[in-house]
Coordinates of C-alpha atoms in Angstrom, one line a residue:
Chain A
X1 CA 0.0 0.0 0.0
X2 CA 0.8 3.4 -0.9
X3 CA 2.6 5.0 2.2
X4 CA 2.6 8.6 2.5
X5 CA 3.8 11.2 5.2
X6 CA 2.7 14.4 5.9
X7 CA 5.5 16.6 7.8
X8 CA 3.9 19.1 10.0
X9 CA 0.8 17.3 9.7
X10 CA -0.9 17.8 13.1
X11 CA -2.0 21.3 11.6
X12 CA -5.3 21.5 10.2
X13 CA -4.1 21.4 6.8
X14 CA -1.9 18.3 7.0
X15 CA -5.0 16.8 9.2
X16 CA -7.4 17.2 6.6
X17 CA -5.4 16.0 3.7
X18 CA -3.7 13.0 5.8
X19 CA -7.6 11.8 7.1
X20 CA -9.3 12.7 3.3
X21 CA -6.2 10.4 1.7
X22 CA -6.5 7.8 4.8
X23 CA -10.2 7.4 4.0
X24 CA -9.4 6.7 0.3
X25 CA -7.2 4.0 1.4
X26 CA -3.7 5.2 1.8
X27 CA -1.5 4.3 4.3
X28 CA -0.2 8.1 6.5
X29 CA 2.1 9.0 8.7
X30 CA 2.0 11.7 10.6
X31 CA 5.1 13.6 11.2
X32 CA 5.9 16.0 13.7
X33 CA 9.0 17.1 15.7
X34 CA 7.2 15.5 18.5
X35 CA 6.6 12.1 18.1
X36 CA 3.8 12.0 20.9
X37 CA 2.1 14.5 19.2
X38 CA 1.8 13.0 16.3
X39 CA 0.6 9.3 17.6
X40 CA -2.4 12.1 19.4
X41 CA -3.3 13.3 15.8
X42 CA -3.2 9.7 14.2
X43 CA -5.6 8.4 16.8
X44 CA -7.7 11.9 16.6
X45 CA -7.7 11.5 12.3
X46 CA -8.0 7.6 12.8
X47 CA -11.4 8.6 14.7
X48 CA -12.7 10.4 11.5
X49 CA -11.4 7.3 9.2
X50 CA -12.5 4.2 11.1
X51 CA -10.6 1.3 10.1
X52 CA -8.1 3.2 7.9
X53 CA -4.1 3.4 8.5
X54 CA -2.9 6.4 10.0
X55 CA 0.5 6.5 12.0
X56 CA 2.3 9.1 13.9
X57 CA 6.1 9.5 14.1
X58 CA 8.8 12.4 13.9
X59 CA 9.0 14.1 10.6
X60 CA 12.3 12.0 10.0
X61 CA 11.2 8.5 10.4
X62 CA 7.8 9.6 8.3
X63 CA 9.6 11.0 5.7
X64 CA 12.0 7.7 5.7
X65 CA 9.4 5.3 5.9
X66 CA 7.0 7.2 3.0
X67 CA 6.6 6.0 -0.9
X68 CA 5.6 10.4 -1.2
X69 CA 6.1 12.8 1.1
X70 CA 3.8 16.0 1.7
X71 CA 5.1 19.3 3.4
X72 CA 2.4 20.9 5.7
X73 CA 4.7 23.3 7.4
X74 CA 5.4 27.2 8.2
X75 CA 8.2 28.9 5.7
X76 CA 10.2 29.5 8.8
X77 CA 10.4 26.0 9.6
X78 CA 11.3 25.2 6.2
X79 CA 15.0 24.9 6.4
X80 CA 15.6 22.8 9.8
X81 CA 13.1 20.2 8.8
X82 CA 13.9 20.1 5.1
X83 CA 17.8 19.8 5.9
X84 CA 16.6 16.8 8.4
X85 CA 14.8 14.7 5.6
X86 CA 17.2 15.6 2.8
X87 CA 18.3 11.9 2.6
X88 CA 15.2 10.3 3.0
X89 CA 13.4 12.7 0.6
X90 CA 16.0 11.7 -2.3
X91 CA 14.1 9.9 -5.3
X92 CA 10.7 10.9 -3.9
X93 CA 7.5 12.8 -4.5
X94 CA 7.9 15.7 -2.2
X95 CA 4.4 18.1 -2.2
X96 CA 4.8 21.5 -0.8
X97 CA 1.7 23.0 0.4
X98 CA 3.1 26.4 2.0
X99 CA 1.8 29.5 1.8
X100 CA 4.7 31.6 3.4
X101 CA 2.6 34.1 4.7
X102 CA 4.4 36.6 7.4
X103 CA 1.2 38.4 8.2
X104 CA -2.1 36.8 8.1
X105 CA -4.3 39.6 8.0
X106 CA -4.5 41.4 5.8
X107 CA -2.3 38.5 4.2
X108 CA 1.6 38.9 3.5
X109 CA 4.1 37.0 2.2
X110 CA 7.5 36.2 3.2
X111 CA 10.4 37.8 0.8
X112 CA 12.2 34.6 -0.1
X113 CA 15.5 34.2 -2.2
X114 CA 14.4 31.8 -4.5
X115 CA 11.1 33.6 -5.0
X116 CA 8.6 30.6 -3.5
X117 CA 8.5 28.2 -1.2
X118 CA 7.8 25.4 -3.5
X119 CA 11.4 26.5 -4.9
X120 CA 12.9 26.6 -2.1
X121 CA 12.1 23.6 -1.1
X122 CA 13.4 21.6 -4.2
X123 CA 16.4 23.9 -3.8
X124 CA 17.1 22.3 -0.4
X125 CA 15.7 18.8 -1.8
X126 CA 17.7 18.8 -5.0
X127 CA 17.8 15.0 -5.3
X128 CA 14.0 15.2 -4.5
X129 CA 10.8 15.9 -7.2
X130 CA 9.5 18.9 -5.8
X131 CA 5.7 19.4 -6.9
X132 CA 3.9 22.0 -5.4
X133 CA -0.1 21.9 -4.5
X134 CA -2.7 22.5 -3.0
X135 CA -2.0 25.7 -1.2
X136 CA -5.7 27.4 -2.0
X137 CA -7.6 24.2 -0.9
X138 CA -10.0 25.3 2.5
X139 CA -9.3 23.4 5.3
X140 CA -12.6 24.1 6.5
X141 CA -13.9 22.2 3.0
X142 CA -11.0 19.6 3.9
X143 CA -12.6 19.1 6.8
X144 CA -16.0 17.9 5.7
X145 CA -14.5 14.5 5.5
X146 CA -18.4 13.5 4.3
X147 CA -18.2 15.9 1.0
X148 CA -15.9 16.0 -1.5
X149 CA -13.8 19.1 -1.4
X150 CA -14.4 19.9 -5.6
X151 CA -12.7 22.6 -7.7
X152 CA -9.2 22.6 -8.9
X153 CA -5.8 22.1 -8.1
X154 CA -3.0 24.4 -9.8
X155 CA 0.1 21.8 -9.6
X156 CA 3.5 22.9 -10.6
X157 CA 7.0 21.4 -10.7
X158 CA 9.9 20.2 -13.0
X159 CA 8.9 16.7 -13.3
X160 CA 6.3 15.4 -15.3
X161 CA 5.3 12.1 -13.8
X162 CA 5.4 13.3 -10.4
X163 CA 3.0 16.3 -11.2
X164 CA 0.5 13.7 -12.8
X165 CA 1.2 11.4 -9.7
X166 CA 0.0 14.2 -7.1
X167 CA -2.9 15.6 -9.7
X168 CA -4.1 11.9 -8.8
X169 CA -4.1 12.4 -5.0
X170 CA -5.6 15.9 -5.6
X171 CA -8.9 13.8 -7.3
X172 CA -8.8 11.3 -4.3
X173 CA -10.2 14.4 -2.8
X174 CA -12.8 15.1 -5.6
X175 CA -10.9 17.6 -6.8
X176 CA -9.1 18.3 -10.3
X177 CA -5.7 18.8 -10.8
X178 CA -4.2 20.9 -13.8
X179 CA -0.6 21.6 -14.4
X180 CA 0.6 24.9 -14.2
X181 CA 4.2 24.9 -15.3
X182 CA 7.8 24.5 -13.4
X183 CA 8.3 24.9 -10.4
X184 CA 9.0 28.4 -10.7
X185 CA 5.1 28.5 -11.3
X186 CA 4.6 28.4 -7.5
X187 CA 5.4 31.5 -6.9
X188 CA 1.9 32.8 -8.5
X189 CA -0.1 30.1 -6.9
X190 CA 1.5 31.0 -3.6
X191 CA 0.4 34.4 -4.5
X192 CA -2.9 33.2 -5.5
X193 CA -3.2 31.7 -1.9
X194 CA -2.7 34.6 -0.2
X195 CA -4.8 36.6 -2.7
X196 CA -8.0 34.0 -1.8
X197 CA -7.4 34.6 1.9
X198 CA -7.8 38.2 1.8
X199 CA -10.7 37.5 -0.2
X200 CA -12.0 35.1 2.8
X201 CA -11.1 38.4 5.1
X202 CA -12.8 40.9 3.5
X203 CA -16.1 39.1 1.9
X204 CA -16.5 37.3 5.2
X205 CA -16.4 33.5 4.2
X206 CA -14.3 31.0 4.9
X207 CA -13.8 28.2 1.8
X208 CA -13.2 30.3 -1.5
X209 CA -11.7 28.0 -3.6
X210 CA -11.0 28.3 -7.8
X211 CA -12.1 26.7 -10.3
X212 CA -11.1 27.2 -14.4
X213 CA -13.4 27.4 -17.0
X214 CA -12.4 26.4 -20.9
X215 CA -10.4 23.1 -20.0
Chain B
X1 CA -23.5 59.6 -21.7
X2 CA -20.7 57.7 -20.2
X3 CA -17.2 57.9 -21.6
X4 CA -14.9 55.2 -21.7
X5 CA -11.5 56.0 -23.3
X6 CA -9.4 52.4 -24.2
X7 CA -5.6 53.6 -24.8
X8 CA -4.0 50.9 -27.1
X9 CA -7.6 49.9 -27.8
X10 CA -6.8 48.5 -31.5
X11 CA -5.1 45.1 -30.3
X12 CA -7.7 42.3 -29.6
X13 CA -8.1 42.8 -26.0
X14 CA -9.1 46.6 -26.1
X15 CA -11.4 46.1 -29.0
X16 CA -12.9 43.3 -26.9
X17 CA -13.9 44.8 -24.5
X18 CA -14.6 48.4 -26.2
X19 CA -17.1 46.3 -28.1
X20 CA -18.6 44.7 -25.8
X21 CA -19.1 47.9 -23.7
X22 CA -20.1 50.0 -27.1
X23 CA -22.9 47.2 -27.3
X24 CA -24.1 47.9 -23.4
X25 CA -25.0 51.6 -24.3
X26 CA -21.5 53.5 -23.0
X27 CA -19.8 56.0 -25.6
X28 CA -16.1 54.7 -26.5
X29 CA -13.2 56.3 -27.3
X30 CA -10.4 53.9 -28.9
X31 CA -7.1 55.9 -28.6
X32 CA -3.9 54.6 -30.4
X33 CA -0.4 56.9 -31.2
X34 CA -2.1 57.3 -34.8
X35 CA -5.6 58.8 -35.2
X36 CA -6.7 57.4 -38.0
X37 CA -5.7 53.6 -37.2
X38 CA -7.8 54.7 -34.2
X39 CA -10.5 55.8 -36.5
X40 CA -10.3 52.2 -38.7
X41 CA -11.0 50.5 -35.4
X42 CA -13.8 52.4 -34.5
X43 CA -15.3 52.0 -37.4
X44 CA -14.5 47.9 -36.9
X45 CA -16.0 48.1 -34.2
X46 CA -19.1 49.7 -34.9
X47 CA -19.9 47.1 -37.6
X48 CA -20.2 44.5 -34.5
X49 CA -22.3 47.6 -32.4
X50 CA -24.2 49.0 -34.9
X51 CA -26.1 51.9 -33.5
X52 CA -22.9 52.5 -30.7
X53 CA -20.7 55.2 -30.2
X54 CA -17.4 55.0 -31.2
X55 CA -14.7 57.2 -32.2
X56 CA -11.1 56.8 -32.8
X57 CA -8.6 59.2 -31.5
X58 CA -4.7 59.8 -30.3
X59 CA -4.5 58.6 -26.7
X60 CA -3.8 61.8 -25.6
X61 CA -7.2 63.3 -27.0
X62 CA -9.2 59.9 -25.9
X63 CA -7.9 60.1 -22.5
X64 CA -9.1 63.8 -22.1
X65 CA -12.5 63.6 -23.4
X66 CA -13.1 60.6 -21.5
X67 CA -15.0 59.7 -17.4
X68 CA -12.6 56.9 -17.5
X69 CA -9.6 55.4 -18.9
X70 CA -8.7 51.7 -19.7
X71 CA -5.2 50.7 -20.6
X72 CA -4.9 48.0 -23.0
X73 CA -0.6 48.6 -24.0
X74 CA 2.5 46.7 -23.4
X75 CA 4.3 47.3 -20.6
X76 CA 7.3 48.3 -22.3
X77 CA 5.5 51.2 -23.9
X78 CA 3.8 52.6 -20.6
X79 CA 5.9 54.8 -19.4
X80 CA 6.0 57.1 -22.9
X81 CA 2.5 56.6 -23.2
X82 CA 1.7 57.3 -19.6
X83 CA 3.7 60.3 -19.6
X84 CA 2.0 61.9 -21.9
X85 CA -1.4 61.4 -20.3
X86 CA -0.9 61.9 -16.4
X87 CA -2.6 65.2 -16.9
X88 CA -5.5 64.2 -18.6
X89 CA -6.1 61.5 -16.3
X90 CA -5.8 63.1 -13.0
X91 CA -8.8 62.3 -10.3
X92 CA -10.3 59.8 -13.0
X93 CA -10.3 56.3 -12.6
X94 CA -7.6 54.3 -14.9
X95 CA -8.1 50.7 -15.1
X96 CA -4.7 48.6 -16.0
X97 CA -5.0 45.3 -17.7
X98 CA -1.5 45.0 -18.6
X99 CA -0.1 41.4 -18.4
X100 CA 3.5 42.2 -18.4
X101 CA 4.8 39.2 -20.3
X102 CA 8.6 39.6 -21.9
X103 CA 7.9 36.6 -23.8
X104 CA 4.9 34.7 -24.5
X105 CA 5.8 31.1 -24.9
X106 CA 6.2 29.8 -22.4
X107 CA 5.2 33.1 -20.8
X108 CA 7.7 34.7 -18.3
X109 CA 7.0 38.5 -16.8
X110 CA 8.9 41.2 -17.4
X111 CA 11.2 42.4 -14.0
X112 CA 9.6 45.0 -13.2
X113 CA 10.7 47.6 -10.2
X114 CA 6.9 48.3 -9.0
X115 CA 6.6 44.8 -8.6
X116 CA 3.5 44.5 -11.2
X117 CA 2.3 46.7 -14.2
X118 CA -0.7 47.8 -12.4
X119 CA 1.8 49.3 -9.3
X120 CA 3.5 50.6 -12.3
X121 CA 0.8 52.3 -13.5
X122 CA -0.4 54.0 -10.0
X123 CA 3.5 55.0 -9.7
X124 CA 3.4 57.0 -12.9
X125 CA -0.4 58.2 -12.5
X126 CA 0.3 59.5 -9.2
X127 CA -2.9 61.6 -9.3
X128 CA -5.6 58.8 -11.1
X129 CA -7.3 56.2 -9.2
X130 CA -5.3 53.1 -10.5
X131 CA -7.7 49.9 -10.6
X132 CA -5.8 46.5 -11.9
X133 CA -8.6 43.9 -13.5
X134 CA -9.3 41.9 -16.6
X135 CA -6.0 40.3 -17.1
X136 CA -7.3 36.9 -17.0
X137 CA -10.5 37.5 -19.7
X138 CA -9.6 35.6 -22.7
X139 CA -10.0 37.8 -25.7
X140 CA -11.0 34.6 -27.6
X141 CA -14.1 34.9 -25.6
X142 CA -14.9 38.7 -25.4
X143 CA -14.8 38.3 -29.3
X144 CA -17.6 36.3 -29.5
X145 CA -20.1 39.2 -28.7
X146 CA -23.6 37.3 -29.3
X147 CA -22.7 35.4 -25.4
X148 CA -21.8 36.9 -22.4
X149 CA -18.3 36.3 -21.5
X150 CA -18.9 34.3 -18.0
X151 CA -16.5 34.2 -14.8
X152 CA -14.9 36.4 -13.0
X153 CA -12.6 39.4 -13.0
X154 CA -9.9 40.4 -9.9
X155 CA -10.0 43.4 -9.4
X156 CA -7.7 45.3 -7.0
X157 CA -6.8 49.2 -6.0
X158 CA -5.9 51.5 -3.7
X159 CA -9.5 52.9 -3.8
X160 CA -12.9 51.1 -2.6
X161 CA -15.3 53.6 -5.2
X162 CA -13.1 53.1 -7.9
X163 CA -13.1 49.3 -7.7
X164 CA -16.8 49.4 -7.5
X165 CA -16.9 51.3 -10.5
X166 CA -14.8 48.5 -12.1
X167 CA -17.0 45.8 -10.9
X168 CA -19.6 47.1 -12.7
X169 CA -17.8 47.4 -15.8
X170 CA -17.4 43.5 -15.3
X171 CA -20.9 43.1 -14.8
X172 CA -21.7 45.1 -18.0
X173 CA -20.0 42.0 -20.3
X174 CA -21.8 39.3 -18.3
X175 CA -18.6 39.1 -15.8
X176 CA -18.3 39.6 -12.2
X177 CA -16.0 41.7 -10.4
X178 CA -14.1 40.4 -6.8
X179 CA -12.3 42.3 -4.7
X180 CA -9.0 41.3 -4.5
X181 CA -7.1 43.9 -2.2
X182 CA -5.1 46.7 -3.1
X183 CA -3.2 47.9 -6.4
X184 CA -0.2 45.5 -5.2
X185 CA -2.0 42.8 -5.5
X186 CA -1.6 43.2 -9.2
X187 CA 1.7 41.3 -8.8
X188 CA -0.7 38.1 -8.2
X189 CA -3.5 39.2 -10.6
X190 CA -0.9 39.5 -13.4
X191 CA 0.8 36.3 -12.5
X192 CA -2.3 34.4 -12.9
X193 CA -3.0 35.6 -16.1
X194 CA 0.7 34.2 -17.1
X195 CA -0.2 30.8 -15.5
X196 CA -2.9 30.9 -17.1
X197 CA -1.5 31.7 -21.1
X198 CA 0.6 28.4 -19.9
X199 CA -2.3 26.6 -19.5
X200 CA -3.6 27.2 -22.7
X201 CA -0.1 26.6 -24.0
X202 CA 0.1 23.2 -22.5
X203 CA -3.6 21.8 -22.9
X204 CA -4.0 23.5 -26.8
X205 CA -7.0 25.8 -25.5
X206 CA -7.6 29.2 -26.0
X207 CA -9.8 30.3 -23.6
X208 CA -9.0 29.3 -19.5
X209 CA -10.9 31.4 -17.5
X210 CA -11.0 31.7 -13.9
X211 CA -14.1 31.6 -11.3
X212 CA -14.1 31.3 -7.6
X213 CA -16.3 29.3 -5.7
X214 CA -18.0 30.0 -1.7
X215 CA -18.4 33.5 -2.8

């Protein structure tokens, strides 16, 4: 079975995406730096996927032990854990979900060197195949494990297989994945992100999401 | 009456959206360096407005006669062209479409220093009411006059009335108009629009539009 961790995934984010996949039939581990904490969100997202197979462990023995790995973690956290996993990231599928936001309200983002955080990630994974998704999925929507979530997924990166490998976990969700270039691309969906969370600020809602038209 | 003035309004994107607006009962001005290709346009257009009111005109004159001002130009042309009409568009409301793009396939922005076209814009319109929108309609679709062209338009600026204002325009060609924060947000806006062109690239369309959902 299909073993994937989420890093950081005791967040709401990594919580919704680890129990939606779980429920599909995936095997997850959770990572965390903590590796209590993480065995208390497996047995919390195991609640909400009865019977599935959800783990918790520390980020390094998640990512080590996972087929694909999926960042759910802060911009500022970025470097330690990534520099942790770098060896048992190489070869994989490695799906950053961050929007590196240094103000949430109204919504900022981080000046980064290398312009993203989906590029700085496969600059410190370079023997990893960075993909980078899912960063204007609600985790309120994620979260209404009954439903599916719907609407698309912008996924960018430099490799074609593993973009079309993580546009299929993206419709294990019910939702649609479309490629949106390199990985360079992230930068504008990271943008995007933080463009739809203002929009959840000022028009008072709390699951925009996007959808295109014409494909 | 009305008066829209659409500076650079001979490409396809200008006479899109002149039309269409020509067709909902506002005058038009198309302005362009040389009168009388202004004046061939017009006349283009009126053939798919019959009854309308267009004129063709320099930029310069357009953007004086008119209550509000659209830019349809490259970006490598706005500062000349924006030069010349700061006066004339002082306290009116100048709506930037500009997708920056220094080449188009695949498409990469220009650098810019402002950080987006639309920021651009603002910088050297000190005195106008800079609102960035429409850089994601496909001009493929606002050709096609007989539908309404669907979706919806980001539209961001420094000033609440003036994004209204814009809004409506959207409205006016079937569209409708979200607030999407202030002019730097065009960074994002314009960005979109490039991930977008890529799309098309990638899956042969010609017409990827954008729409939000839970709004």
């Amino acid at each position: 079975m299909e073993t994937i961790a989420i890093l950081g995934g005791t967040g709401k984010e990594g919580m919704g995406l680890g129990t939606r996949w779980a429920r599909a039939g995936r095997r997850i581990l959770i990572g965390s730096r903590d590796a209590a904490k993480a065995q208390d969100a497996a047995t919390k997202a195991l609640s909400d996927a009865p019977g599935a197979s959800v783990d918790g462990a520390t980020n390094e023995d998640a990512a080590r032990a996972a087929d694909l790995v999926v960042l759910t973690i802060p911009y500022a956290g970025m470097e330690a854990i990534l520099s942790a996993v770098r060896a048992a990231c190489a070869g994989k599928i490695v799906v950053d979900t961050t929007v590196p936001l240094r103000q949430f309200a109204p919504p900022v983002l981080d000046a980064m060197p290398a312009g993203s955080a989906g590029a700085t990630a496969q600059r410190l994974l370079p023997d990893a195949r960075v993909v980078a998704a899912f960063h204007t999925v609600s985790s309120a929507k994620l979260h209404k494990f009954g439903e599916p979530v719907e609407g698309d997924v912008l996924v960018c990166g430099d490799d074609a297989d593993a973009k079309a490998k993580v546009s299929e976990l993206a419709g294990l969700i019910g939702m649609r994945g479309i490629d949106a270039g390199g990985i360079d691309a992230a930068a504008a969906l990271e943008q995007l992100a933080a463009v739809i969370i203002g929009m959840n600020q000022r028009y008072k809602k709390k699951s925009i999401g996007v959808q295109f038209t014409g494909i």
